[in-house]
Every structure is written in C-alpha cells, then in structure tokens.
Short mmCIF file of N, CA and C in Angstrom, two decimals:
data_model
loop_
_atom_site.label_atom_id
_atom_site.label_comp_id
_atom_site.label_asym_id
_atom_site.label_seq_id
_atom_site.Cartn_x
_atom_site.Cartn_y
_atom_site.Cartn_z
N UNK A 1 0.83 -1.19 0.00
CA UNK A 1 0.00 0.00 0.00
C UNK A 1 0.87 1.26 0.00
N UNK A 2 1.89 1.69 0.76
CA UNK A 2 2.90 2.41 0.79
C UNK A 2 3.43 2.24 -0.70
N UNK A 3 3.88 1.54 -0.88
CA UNK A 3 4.50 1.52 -2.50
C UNK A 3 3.67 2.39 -3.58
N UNK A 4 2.21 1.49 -3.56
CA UNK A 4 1.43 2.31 -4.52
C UNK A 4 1.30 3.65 -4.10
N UNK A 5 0.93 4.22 -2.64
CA UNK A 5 1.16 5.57 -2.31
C UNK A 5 2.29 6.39 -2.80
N UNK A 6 3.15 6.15 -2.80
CA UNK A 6 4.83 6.57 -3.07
C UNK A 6 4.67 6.73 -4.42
N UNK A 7 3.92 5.48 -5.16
CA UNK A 7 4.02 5.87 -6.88
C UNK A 7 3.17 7.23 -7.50
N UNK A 8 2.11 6.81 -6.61
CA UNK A 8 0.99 8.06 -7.00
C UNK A 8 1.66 9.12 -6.96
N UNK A 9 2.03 9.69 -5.61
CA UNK A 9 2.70 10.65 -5.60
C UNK A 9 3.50 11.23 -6.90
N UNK A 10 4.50 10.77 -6.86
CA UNK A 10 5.87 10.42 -8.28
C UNK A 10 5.02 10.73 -8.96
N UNK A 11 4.03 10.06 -9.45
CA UNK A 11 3.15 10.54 -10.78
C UNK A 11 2.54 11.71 -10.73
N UNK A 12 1.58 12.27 -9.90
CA UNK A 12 1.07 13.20 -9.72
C UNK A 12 2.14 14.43 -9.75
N UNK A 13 3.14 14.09 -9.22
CA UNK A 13 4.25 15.36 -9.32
C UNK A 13 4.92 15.58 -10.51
N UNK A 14 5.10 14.53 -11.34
CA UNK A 14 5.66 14.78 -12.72
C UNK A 14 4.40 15.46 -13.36
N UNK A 15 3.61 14.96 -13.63
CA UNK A 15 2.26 15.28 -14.28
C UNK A 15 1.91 16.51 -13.94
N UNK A 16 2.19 17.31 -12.58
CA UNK A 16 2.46 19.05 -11.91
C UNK A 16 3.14 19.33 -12.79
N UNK A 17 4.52 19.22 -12.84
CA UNK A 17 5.42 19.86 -13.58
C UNK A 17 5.44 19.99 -15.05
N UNK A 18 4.96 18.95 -15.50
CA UNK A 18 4.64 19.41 -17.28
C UNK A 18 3.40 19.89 -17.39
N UNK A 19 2.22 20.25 -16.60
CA UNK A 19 1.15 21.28 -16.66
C UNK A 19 1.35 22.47 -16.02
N UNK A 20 2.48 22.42 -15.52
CA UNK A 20 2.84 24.10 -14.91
C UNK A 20 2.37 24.65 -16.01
N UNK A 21 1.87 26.19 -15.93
CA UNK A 21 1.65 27.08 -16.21
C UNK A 21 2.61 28.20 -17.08
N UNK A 22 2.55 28.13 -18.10
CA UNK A 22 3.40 29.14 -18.49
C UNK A 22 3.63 30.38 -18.15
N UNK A 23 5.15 30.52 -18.31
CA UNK A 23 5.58 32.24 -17.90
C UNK A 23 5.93 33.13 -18.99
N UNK A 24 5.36 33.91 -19.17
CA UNK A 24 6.16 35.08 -20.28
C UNK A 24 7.33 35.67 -19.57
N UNK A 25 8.07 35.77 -18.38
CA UNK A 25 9.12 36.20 -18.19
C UNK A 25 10.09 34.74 -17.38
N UNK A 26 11.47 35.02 -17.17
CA UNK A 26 12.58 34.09 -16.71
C UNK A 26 13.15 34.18 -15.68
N UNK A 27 12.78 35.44 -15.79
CA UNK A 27 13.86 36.43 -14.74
C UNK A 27 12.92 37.32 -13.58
N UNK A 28 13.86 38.12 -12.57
CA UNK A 28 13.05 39.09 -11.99
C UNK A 28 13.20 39.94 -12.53
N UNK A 29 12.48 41.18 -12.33
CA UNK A 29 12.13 42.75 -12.73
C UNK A 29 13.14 43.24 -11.74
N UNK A 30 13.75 44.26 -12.05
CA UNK A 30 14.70 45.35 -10.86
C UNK A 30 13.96 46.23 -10.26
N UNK A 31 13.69 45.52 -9.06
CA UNK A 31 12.18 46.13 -7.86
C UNK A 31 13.80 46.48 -7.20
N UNK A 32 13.18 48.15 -6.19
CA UNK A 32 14.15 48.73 -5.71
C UNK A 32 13.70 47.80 -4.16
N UNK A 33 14.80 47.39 -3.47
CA UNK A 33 14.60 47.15 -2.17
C UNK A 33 15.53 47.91 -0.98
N UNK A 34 14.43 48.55 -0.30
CA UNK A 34 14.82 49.65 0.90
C UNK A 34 16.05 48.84 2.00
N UNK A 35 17.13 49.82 1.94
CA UNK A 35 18.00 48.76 2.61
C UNK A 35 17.51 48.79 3.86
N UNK A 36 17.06 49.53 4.52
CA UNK A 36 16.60 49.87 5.76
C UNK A 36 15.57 48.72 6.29
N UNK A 37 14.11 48.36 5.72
CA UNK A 37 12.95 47.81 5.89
C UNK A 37 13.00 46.10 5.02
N UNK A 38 13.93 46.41 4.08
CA UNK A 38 14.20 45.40 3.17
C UNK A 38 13.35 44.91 2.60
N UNK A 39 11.98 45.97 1.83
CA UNK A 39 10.82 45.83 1.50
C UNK A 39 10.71 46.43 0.35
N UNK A 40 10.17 46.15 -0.95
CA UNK A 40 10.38 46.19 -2.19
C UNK A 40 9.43 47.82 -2.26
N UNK A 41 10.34 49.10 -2.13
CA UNK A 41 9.80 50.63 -1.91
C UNK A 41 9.96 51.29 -3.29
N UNK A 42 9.37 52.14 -3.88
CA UNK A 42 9.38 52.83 -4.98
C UNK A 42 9.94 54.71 -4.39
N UNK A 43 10.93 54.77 -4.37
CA UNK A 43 11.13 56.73 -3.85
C UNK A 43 11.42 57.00 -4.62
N UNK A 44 11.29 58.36 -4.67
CA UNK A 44 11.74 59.02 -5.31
C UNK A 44 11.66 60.80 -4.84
N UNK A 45 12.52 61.63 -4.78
CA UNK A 45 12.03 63.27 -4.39
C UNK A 45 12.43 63.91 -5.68
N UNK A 46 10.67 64.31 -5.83
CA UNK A 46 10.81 65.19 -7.40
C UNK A 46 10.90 66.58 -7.47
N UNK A 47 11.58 67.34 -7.95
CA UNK A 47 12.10 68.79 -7.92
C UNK A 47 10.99 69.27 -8.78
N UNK A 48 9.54 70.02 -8.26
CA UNK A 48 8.67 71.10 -9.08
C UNK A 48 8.45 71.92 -7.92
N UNK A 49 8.49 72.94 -9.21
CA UNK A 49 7.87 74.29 -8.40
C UNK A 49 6.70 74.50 -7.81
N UNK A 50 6.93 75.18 -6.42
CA UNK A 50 5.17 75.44 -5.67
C UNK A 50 5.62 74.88 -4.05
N UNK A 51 4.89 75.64 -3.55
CA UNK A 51 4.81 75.72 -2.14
C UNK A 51 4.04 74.38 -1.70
N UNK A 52 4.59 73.76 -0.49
CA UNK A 52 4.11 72.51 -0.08
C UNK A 52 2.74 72.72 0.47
N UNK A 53 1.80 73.60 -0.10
CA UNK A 53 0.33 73.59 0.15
C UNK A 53 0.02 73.52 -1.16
N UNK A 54 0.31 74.06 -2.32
CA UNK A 54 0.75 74.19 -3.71
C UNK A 54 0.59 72.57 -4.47
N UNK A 55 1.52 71.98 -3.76
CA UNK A 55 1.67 70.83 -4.29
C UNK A 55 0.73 69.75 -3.29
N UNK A 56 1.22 70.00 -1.95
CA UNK A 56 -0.01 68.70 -1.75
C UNK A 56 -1.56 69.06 -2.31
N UNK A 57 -2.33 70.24 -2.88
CA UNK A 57 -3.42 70.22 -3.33
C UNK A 57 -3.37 69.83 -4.56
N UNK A 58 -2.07 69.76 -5.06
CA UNK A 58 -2.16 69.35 -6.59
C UNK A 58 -2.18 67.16 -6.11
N UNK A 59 -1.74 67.36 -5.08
CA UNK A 59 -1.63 65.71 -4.96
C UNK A 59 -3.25 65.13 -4.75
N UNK A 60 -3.62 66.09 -4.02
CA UNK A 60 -5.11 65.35 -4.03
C UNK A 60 -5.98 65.34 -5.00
N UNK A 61 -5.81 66.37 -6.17
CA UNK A 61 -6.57 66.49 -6.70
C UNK A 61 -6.33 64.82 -7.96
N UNK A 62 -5.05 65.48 -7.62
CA UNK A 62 -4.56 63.69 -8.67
C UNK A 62 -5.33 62.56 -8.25
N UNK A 63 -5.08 61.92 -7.01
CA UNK A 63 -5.52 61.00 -6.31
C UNK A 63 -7.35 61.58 -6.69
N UNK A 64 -7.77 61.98 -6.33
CA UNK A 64 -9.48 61.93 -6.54
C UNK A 64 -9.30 61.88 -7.83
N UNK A 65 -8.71 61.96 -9.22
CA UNK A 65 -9.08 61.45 -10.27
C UNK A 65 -8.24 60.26 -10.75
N UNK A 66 -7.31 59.73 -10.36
CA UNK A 66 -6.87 58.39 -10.98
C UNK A 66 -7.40 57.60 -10.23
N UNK A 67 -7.96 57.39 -8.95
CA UNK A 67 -8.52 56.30 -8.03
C UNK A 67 -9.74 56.44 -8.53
N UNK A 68 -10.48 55.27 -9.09
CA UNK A 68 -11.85 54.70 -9.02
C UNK A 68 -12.36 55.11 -7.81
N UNK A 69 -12.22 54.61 -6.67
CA UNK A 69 -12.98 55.18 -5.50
C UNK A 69 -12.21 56.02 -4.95
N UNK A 70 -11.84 57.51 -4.86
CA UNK A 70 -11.06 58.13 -4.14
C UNK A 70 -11.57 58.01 -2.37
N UNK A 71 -12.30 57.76 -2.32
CA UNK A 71 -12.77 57.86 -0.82
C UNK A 71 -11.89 56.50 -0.04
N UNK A 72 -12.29 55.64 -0.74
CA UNK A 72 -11.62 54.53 -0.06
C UNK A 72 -10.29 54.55 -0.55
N UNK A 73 -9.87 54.91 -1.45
CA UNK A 73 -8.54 55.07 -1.38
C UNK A 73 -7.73 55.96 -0.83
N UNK A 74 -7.96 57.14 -0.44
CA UNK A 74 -7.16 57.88 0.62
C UNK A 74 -7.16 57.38 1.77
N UNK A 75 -6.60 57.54 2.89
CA UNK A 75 -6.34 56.49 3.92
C UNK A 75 -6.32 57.82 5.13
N UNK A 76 -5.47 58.80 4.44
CA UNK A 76 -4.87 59.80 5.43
C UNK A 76 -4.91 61.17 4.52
N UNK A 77 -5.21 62.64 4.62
CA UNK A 77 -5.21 63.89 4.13
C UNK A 77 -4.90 64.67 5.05
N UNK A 78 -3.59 64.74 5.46
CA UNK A 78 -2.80 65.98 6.06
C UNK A 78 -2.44 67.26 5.82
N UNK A 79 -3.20 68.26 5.46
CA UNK A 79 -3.00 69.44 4.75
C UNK A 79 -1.86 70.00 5.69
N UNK A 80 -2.03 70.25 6.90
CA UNK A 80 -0.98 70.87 8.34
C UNK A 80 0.47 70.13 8.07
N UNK A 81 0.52 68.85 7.55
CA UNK A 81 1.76 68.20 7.56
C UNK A 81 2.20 68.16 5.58
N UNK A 82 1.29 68.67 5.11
CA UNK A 82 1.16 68.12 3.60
C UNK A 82 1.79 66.57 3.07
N UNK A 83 0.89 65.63 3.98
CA UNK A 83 1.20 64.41 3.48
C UNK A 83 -0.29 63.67 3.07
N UNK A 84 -0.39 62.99 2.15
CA UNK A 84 -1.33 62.37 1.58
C UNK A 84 -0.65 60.42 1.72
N UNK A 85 -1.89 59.91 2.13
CA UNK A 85 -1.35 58.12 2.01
C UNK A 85 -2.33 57.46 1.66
N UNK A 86 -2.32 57.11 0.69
CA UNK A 86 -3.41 55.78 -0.16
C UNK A 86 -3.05 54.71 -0.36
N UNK A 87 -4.44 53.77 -0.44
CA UNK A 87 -3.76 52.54 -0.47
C UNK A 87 -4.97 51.98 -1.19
N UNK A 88 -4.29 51.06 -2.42
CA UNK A 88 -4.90 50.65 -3.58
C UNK A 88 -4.50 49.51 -3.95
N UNK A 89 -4.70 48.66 -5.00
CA UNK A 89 -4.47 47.49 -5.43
C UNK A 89 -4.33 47.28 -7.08
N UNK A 90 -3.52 46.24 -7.67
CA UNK A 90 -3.08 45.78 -8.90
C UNK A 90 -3.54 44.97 -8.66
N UNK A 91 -3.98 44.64 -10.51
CA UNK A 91 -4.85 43.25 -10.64
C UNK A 91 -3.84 42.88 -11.78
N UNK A 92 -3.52 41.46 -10.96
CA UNK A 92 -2.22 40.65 -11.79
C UNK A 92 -3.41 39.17 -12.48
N UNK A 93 -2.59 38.96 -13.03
CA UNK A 93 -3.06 37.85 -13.85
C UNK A 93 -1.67 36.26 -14.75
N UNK A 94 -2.46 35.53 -15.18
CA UNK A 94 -1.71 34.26 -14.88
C UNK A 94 -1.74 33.85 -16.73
N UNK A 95 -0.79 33.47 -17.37
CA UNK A 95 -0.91 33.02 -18.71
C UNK A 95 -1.25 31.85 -18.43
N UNK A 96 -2.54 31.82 -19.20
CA UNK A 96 -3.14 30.38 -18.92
C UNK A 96 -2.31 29.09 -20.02
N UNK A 97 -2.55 27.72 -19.67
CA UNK A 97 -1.80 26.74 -19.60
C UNK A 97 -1.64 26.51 -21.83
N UNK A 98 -2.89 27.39 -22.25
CA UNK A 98 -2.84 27.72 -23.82
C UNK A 98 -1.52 28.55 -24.22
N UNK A 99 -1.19 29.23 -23.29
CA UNK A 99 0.19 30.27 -23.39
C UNK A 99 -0.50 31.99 -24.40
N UNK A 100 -2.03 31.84 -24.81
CA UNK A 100 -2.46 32.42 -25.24
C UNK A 100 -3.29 33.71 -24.66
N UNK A 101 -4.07 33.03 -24.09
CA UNK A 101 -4.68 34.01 -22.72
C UNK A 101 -4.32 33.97 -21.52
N UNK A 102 -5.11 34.93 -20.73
CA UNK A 102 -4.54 35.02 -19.25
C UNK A 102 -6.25 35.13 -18.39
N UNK A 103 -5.54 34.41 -17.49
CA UNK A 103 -6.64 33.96 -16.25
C UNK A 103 -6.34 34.91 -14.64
N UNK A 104 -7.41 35.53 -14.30
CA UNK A 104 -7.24 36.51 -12.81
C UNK A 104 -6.43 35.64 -12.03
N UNK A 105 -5.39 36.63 -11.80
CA UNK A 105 -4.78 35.94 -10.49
C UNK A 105 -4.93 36.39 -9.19
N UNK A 106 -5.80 37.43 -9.09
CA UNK A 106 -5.92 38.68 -7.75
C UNK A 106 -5.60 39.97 -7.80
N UNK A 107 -4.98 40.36 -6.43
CA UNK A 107 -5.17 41.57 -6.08
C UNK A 107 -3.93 41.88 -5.72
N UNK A 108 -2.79 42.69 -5.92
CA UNK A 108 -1.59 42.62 -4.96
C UNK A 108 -1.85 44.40 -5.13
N UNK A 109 -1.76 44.52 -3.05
CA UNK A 109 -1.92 45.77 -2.40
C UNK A 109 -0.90 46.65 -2.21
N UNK A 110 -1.05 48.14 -2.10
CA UNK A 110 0.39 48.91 -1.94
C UNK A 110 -0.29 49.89 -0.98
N UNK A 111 0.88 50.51 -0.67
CA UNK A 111 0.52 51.84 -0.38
C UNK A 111 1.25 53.07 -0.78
N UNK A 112 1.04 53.97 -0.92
CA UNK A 112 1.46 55.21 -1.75
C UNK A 112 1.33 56.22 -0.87
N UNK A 113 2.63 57.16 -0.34
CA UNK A 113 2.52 58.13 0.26
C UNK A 113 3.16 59.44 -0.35
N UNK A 114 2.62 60.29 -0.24
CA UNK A 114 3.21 61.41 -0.75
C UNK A 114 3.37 62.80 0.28
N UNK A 115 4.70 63.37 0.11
CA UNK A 115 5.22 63.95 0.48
C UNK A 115 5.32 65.39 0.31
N UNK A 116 4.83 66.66 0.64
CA UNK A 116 5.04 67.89 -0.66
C UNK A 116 6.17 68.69 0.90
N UNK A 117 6.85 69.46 0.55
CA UNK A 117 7.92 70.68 1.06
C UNK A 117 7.62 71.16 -0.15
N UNK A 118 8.17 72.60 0.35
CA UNK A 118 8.61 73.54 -0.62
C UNK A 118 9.22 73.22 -1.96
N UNK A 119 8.98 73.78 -3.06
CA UNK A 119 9.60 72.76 -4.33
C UNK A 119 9.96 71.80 -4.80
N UNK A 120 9.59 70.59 -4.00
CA UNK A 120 9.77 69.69 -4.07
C UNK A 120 8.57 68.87 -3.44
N UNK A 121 8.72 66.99 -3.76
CA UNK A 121 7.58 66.24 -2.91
C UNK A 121 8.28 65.17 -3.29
N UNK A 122 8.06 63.89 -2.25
CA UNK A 122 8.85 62.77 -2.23
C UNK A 122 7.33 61.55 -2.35
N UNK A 123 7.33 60.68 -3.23
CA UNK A 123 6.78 59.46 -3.01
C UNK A 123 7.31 58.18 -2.71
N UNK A 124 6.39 57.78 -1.84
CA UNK A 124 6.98 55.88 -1.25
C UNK A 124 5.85 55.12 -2.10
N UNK A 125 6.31 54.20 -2.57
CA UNK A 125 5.23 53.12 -2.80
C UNK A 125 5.85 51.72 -2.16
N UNK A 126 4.91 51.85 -1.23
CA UNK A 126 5.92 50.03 0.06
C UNK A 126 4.44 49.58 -0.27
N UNK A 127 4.77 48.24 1.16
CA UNK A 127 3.77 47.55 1.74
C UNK A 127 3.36 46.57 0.84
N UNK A 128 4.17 46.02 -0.34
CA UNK A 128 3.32 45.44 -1.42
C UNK A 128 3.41 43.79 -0.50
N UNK A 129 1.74 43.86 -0.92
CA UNK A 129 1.67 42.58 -0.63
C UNK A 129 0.25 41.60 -1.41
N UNK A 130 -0.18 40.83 -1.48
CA UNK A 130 -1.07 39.80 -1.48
C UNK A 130 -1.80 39.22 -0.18
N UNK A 131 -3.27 38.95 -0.88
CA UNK A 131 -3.93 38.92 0.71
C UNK A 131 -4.20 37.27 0.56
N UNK A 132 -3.68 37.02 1.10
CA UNK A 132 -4.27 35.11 1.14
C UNK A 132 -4.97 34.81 2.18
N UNK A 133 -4.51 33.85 3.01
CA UNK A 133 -5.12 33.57 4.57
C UNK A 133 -4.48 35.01 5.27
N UNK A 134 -3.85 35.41 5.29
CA UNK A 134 -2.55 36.65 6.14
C UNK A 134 -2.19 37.29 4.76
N UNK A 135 -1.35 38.91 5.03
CA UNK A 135 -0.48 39.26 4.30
C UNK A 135 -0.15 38.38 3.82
N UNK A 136 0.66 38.53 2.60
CA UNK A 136 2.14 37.74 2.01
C UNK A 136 2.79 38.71 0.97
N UNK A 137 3.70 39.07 1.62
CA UNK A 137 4.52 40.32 0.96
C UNK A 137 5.42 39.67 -0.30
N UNK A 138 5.15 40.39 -1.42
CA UNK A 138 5.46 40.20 -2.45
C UNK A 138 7.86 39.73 -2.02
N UNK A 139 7.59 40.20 -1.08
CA UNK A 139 9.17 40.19 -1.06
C UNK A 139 9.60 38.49 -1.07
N UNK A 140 8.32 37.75 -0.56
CA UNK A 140 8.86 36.28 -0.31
C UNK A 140 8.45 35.76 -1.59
N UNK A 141 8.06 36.30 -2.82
CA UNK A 141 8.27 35.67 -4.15
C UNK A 141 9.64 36.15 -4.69
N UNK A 142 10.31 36.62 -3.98
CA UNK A 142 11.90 37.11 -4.43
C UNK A 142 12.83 35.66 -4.09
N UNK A 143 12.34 35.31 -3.60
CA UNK A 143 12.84 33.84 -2.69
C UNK A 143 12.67 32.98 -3.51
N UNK A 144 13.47 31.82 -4.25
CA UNK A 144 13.03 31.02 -4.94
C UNK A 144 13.49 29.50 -4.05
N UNK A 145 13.97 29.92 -3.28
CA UNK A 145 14.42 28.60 -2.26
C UNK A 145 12.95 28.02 -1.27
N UNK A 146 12.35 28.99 -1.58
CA UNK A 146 10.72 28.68 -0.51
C UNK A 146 9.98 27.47 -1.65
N UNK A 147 9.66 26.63 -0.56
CA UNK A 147 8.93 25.75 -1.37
C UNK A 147 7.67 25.96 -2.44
N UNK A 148 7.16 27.05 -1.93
CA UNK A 148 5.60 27.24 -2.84
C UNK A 148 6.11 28.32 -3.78
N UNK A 149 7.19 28.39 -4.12
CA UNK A 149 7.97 29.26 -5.46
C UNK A 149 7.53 28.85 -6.44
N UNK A 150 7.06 29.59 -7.78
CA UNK A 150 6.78 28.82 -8.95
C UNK A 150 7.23 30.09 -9.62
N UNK A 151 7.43 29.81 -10.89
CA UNK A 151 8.09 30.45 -12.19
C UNK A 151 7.07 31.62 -11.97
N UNK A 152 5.71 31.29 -12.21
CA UNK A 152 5.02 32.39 -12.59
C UNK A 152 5.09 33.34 -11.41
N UNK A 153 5.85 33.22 -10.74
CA UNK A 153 6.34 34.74 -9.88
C UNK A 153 6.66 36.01 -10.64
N UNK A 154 7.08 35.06 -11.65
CA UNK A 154 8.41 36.41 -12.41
C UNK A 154 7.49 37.15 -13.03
N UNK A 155 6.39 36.47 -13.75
CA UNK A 155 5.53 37.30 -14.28
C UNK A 155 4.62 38.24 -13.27
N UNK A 156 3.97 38.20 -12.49
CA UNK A 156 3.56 38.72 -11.38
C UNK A 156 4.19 40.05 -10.76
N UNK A 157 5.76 39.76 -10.51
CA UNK A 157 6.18 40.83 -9.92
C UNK A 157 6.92 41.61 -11.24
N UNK A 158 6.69 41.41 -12.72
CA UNK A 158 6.78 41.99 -13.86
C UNK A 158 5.49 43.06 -14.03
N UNK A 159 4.42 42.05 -13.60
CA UNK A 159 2.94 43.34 -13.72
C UNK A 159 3.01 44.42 -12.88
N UNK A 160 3.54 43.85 -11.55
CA UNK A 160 3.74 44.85 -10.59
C UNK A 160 4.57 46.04 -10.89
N UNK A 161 6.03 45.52 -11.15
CA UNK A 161 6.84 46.48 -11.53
C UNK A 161 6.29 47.44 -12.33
N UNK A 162 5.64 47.44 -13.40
CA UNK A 162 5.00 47.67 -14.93
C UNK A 162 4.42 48.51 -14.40
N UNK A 163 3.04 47.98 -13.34
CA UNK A 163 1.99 48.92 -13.16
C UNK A 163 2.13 49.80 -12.07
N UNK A 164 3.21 49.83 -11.30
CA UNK A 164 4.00 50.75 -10.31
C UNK A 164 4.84 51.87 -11.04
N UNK A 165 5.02 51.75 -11.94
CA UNK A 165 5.72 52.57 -13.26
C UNK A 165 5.10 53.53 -14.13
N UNK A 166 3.79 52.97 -14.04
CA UNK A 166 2.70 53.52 -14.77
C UNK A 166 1.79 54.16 -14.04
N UNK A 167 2.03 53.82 -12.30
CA UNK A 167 1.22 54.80 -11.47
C UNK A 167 2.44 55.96 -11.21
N UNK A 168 3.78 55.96 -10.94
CA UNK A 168 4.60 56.70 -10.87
C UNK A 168 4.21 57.89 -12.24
N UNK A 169 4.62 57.60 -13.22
CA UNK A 169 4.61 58.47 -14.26
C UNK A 169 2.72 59.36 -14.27
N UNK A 170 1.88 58.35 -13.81
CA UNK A 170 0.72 59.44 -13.96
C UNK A 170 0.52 60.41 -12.73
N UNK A 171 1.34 60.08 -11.74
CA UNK A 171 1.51 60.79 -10.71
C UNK A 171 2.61 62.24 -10.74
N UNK A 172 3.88 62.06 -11.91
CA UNK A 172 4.65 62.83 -12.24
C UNK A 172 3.56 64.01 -13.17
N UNK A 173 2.88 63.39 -13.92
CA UNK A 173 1.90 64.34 -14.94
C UNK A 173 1.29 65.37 -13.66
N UNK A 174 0.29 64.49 -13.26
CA UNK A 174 -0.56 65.23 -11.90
C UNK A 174 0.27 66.06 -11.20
N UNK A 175 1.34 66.23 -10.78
CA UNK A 175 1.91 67.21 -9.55
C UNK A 175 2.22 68.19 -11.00
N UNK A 176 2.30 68.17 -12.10
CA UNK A 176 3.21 69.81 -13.17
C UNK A 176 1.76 70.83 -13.18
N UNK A 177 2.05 71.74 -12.87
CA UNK A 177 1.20 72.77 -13.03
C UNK A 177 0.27 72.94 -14.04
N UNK A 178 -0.88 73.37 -13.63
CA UNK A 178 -2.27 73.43 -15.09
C UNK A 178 -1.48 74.30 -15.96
N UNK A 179 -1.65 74.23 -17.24
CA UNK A 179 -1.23 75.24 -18.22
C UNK A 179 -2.52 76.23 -18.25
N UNK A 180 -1.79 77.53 -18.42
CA UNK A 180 -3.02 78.64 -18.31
C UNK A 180 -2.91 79.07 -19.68
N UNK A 181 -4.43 79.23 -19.69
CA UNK A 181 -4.90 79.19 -20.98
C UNK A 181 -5.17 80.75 -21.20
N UNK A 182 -4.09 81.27 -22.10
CA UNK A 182 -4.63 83.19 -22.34
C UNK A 182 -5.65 83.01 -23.40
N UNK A 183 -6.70 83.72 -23.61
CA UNK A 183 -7.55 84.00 -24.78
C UNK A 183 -7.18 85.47 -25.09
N UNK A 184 -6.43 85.59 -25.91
CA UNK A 184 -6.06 86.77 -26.78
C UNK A 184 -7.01 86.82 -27.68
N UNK A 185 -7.71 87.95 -28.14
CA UNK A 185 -8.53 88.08 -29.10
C UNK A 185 -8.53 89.40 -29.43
#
C-alpha cells in the first residue's frame, strides 16, 4: 500500500510539472529594495515648483481622479503636515496553460505616500503585498528557495513592476502645473 502511495505521488508530481503554467518572463524585474525595511519601496524626491500647500493640493486632486474610489482610497489627508497616504491594489493575472490568454490571479496591495515641502515632494510606494489567509509580501516571491515558489512569480512581480511605473509616471503628470490658458482676441 505504501509503494502504490509513493508511486501516486511520483506521478502526480511529474504530471504538476509538465502542466505548470506558463511564464512570459525568466527572470526578476529590478524592484528597488529599501535597505533599511528590506521591502520592495518605490522613492523618489521630485524637484517642481510650488509651495508645499501648492503641491499637496495638486496631490489630491490627482488622487481623486486616478482612483476609481477616491474615498476609499485615501487612507490619510494631512494638509498641516502636507502628506497624503493611499492605499490601492493591482490586478495581476496568470498566462493560462494555452500560453495564449490570461486567467485573474488577484489583487496585490500597496501603499502610496506622498510627500510635498517647498519645491519639491517625495513618493513611497511600500507595503506590497497579497492577501491570502494573512499578508504575504510580495518580497517572499523574491525567494526562490521557498517551497511554494513557482516560475510564474516572475511574471507577477513583472505586472507589478510595470503597473507601479505607470502609477509613478501618472503621478509625475498630476503634480506639473495646469497650463493657463490666455484668450487673446
């Protein structure tokens, strides 16, 4: 009985491994990790003009239009400190076993803080994680020595990277000043 148990196994595990799931990537993405927290952080302090009331109103106004729900996504609105902190989510997804389409894989959470001083404002994007039974911080798919490692990590923390890149840059648009519009006539 043990024997046949032992075989099943063997079989069932080979038969895992040639239905794994395909990956469009091999590798990891170059996620910055905070030497301090050792937690996969996005900073940056961006040099624009405007007074740190200036700019944190330009931050909120961003945030109430790129967040679907701005309400639930602000967390914190500090005008006295000019800090703003939201917290939102990426929807990653899985190349299904066709290598053609892709199947939901969830939700992986961040948080985004922003910073305004005088001519300047600093953003963090930490906290990334996945909600399973508990947290599970994207940092332990950096780990490939953990047993529940699978390839399609790479793709995952590729969407992440991607779509952390793409919230950075619409966040760089949002803080530059409205262009004023003269009507000469």
């Amino acid at each position: 009985m043990k024997k046949e148990f032992l075989t099943m196994v063997c079989v069932l595990s080979i038969l895992g491994s040639l239905m794994a799931q395909k990956t469009q990537y091999n590798d990891f993405p170059n996620m910055p990790i905070d030497e301090n927290t050792k937690l996969v952080s996005y900073r940056e302090v961006v040099q624009q003009q405007g007074s740190s009331t200036v700019l944190y109103d330009r931050a909120v106004k961003w945030a109430n239009g790129y967040f679907s729900n701005p309400m639930v996504a602000i967390k914190k609105a500090d005008k006295d400190n000019t800090t703003l902190v939201c917290e939102s989510n990426i929807k990653i997804s899985t190349l299904s076993k066709d290598g053609k389409t892709f199947q939901a894989a969830g939700f992986v959470y961040y948080t985004l803080t922003i910073e305004a001083k005088e001519n300047r404002y600093r953003y963090t994007i930490t906290d990334i994680y996945k909600r399973e039974s508990a947290r599970f911080p994207i940092e332990k798919w950096l780990d490939q020595s953990r047993p529940e490692w699978t390839a399609v990590r790479y793709d995952h923390l590729h969407q992440i990277d991607e779509a952390v890149h793409k919230l950075i840059a619409a966040l760089k648009e949002g803080m530059l000043p409205e262009k004023v519009i003269v009507d000469e006539w």
